[in-house]
XYZ file of C-alpha atoms in Angstrom:
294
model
C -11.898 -23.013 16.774
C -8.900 -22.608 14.584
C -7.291 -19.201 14.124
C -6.001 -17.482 11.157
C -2.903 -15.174 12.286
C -2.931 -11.640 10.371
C 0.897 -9.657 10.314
C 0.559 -5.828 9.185
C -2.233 -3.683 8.566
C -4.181 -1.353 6.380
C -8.031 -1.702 4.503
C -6.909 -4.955 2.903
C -6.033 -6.640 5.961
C -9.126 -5.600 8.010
C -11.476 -6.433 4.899
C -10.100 -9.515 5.097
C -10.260 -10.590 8.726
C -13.929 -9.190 8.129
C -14.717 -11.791 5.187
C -12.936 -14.460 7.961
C -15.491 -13.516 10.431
C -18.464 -13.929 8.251
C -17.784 -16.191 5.664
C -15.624 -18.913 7.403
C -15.106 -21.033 10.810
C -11.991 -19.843 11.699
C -10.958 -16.441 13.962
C -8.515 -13.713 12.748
C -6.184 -12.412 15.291
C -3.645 -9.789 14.195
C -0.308 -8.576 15.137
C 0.117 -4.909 14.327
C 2.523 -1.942 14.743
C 1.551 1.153 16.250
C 1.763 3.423 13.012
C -0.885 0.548 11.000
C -3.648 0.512 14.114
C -3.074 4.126 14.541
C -3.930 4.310 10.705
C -7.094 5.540 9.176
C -8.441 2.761 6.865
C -12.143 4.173 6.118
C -15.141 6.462 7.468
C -12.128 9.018 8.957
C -11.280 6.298 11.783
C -8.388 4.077 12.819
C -7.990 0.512 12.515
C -7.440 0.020 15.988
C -10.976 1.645 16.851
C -12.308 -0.916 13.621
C -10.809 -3.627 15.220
C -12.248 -3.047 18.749
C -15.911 -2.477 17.605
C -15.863 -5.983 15.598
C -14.509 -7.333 18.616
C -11.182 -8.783 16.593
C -8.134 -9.762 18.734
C -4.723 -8.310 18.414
C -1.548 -7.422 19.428
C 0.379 -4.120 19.140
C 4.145 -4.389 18.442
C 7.061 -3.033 16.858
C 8.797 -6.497 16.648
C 8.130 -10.097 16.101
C 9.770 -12.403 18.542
C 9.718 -16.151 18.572
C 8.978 -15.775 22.831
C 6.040 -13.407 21.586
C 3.967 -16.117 19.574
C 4.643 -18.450 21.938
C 3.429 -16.756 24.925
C 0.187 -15.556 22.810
C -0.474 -18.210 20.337
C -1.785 -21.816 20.561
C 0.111 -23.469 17.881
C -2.455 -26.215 17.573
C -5.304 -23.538 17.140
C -3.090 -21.858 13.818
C -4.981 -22.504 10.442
C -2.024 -20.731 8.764
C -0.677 -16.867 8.853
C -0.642 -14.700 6.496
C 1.183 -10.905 5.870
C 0.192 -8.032 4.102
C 1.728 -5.248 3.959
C 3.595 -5.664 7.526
C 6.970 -3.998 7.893
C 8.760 -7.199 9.586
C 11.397 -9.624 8.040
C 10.272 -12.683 9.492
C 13.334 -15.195 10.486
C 13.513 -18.739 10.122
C 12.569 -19.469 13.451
C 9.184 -18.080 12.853
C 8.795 -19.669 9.837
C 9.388 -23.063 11.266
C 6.549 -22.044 14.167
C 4.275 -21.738 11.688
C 5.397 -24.904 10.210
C 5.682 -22.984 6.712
C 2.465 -22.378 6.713
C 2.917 -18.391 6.458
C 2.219 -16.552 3.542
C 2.685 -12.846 1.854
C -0.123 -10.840 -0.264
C 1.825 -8.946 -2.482
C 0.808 -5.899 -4.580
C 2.695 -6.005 -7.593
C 4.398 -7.905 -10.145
C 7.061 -10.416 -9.181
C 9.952 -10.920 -8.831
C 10.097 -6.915 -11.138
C 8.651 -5.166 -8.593
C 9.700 -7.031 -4.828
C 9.236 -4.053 -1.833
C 7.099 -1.687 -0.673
C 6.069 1.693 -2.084
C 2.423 0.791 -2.177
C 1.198 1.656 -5.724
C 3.233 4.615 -6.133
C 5.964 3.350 -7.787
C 4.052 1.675 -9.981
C 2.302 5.397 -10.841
C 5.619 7.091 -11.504
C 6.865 4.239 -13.666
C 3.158 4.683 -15.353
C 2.431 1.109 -15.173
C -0.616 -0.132 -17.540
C -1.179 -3.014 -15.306
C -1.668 -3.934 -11.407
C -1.103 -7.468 -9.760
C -2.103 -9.553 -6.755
C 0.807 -12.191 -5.372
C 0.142 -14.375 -3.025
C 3.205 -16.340 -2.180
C 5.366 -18.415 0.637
C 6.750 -16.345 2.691
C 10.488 -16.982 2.746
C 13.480 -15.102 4.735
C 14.168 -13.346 1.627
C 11.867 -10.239 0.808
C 9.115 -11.142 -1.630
C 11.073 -14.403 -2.760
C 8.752 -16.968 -2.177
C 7.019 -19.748 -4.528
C 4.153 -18.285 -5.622
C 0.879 -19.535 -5.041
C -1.854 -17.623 -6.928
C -1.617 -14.484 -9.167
C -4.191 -12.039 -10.436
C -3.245 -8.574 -12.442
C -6.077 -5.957 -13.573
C -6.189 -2.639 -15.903
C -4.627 0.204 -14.715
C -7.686 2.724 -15.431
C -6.432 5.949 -13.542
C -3.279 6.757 -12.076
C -4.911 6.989 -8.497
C -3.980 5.536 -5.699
C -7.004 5.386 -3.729
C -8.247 3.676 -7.219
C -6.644 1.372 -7.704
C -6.157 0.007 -4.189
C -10.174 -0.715 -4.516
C -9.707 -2.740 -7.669
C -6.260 -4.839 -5.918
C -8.720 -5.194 -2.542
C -11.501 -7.059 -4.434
C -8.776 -9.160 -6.698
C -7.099 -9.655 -3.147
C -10.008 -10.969 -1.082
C -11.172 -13.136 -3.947
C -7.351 -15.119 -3.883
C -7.614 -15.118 -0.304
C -10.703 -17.120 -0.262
C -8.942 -19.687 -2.858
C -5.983 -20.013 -0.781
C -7.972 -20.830 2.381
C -10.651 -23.538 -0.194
C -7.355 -24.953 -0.967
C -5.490 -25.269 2.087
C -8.903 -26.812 3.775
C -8.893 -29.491 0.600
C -5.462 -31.104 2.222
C -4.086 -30.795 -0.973
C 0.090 -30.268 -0.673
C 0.644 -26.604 -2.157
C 4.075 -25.860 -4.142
C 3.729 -23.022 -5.921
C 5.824 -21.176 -8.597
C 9.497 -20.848 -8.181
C 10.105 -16.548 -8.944
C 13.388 -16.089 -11.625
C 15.824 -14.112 -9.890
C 17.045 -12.610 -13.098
C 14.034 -10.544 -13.583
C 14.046 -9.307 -9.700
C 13.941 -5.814 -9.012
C 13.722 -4.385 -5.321
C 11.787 -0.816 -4.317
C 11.757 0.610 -1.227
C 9.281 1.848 1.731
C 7.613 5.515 0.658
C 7.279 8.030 3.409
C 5.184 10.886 1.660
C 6.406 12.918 4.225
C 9.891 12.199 3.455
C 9.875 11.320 -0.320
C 7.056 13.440 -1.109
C 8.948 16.711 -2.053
C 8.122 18.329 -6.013
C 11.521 19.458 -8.026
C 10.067 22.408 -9.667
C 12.897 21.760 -12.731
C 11.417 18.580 -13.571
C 9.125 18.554 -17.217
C 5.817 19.480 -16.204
C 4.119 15.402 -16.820
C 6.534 14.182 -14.943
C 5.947 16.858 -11.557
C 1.918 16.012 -12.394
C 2.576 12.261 -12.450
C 4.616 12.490 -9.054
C 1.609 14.535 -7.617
C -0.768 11.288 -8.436
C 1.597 8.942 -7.153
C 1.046 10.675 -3.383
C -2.953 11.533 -4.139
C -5.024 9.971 -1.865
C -4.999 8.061 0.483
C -1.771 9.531 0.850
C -0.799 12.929 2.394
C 0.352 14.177 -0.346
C 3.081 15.586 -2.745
C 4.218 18.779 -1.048
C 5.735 22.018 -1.841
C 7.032 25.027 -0.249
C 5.380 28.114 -0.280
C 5.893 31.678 1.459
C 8.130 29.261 3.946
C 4.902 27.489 4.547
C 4.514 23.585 3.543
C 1.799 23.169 0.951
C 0.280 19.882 0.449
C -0.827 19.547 -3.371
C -4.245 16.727 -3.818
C -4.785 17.530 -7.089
C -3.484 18.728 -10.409
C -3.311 18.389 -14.124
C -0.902 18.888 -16.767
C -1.439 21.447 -19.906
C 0.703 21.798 -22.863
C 0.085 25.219 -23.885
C 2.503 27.560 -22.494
C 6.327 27.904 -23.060
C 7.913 29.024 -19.757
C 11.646 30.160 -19.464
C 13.188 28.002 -16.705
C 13.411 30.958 -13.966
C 9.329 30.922 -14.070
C 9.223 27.087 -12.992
C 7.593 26.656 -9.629
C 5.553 30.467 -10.058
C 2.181 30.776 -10.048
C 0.746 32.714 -12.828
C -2.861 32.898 -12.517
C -5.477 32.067 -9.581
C -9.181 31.160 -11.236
C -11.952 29.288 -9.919
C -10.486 26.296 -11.539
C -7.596 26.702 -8.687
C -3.788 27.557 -9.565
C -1.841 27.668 -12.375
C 1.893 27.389 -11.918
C 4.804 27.011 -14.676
C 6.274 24.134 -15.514
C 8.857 22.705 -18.126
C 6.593 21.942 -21.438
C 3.737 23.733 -20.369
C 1.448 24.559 -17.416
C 0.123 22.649 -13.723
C -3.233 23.374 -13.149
C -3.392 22.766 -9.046
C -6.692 21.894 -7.952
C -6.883 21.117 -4.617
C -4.025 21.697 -1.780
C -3.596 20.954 1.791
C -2.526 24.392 3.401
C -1.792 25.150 6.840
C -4.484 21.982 7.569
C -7.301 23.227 5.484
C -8.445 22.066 2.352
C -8.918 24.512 -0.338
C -9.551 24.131 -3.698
C-alpha cells in the first residue's frame, strides 16, 4: 500500500490524514515535533493521544535528517509528502528523496504574506479575505510554484473561526491534489512574483502576546482577537499577577486622559470595563490565575 508522508501538525493535518484513511487507498504516516503531538487539536485532547486511538503511524522529532527517512521510510511505498504547518526548512537533499514530490499547505496569500503567524497577522492587519496555497515545496520559505489556490470571506476576526472555514477549503484542495497526482498528469504550477513577497514570522502568544495599554483602544481590542482562541491569549498584568484576556469589545463613548489607560473603571455583569485611547474595553472573559471567569 502506498503511503502519504505528513510533516507538522495541528487539526488540519490530523483531519486530513483522517479523510486519507477513509476516503483513499493510501496510509498517512506523520513526522511530528514534540510541542504539535503534545498539542490539543479538539475534544480537550492531544494529537498524539488522536493519533494513537486511529491507530496512525508517526514519528516524534525535533529535526529532519536525510539518515532519518531513510532508516523509516520505504521510498518505493511514498505517494508524495506533504507539510503543513511544520516548523522545518527542508534541504535539498530531502527534496530530491522525495523526488520533488513534497508539497506545502499554506494559509495565506502568496508570495504577500510567506511565514507563520497562523491567522493572527492576518487579524491585526484586519484582512477582509483568507487563502488556501498549496504549493512545491522549495528550499526557500513559501517560494514554491503554486499548485492550487482557494481564498474565502473573512466573516469575524476569530481565530478559531476562521481556521474552520481554511480546514474545509484545505481538505477540499487536498483531495484535488491527490485526483491529480493519481491522473499521471505532469504538475507545474504557478511561478510566485518575488516583488510582491512579504515574510512574517512564528507567533508565540506567550511571548508576543503582551497588550500596550497606550495603544488607541481598536487597535488593543483587535490585538486581543488576534490571540482569542485557540490561542492562549493576549495577556496583561495585573496586581503583579498575569491575566489572560479571551474576550473583549471596543466602545467609543468615553474620553479618557492618558494616565487612566490600562484602569479599570467599572465591574458589571457584562465583565470589566477598562480605559483606553478613544474610548472604552469592555473585557469579557479572562484567564486568571488558571480559572476562567467572565
Amino acid at each position: 500500500m502506498k503511503e502519504i508522508i505528513f510533516f507538522g501538525g495541528g487539526k488540519l493535518t490530523f483531519k486530513i490524514m483522517l479523510n486519507v484513511l477513509k476516503k483513499t487507498e493510501f496510509t498517512p504516516i506523520l513526522f511530528a515535533a514534540r510541542r504539535h503531538l503534545n498539542e490539543k487539536i479538539f475534544n480537550n485532547e492531544t494529537l498524539k493521544k488522536h493519533l494513537l486511538k486511529k491507530k496512525i503511524k508517526f514519528f516524534q522529532t525535533e529535526k529532519i535528517k536525510i539518515s532519518h527517512l531513510k532508516n523509516n521510510l520505504n521510498i518505493d511505498k511514498i505517494f508524495f509528502a506533504v507539510s503543513i504547518g511544520s516548523p522545518w526548512i527542508f534541504k535539498k537533499d530531502i527534496i530530491n528523496f522525495f523526488k520533488k514530490k513534497i508539497y506545502n499547505i499554506h494559509g495565506s496569500e502568496l508570495p504577500k504574506d510567506k511565514g507563520g503567524g497562523g491567522f493572527s497577522w492576518q487579524i491585526l492587519q484586519e484582512k477582509k479575505r483568507g487563502f488556501v496555497k498549496i504549493h512545491f515545496l522549495t528550499e526557500g520559505i513559501d517560494e514554491g510554484n503554486i499548485i492550487l489556490s482557494s481564498n474565502f470571506k473573512i466573516k469575524n476576526l476569530n481565530p478559531f473561526l476562521i481556521n474552520e472555514v481554511y480546514i474545509k477549503k484545505a481538505l477540499y484542495l487536498f483531495e484535488k491534489l491527490v485526483n491529480r497526482i493519481k491522473s499521471g498528469k505532469k504538475i507545474k504550477g504557478i511561478p510566485q512574483n518575488k516583488k510582491n513577497s512579504s515574510y512574517w514570522p512564528r507567533l508565540n502568544s506567550e511571548i508576543h502576546g503582551w497588550i500596550n495599554w497606550d495603544w488607541k483602544g481598536n487597535e488593543i481590542n483587535t490585538f486581543i482577537k488576534s490571540f482569542g482562541e485557540p490561542y492562549v491569549g493576549a495577556h496583561t498584568l495585573c496586581k503583579d499577577q498575569k491575566i489572560y484576556i479571551k474576550d473583549s469589545k471596543f466602545f467609543r463613548k468615553y474620553n479618557f486622559h492618558p494616565f487612566q489607560y490600562g484602569l479599570i473603571f467599572k465591574i458589571d455583569k457584562l465583565g470589566l470595563w477598562v480605559c483606553v485611547k478613544n474610548g472604552c474595553l469592555l473585557i469579557k472573559k479572562i484567564l486568571f490565575e488558571k480559572k476562567i471567569k467572565t
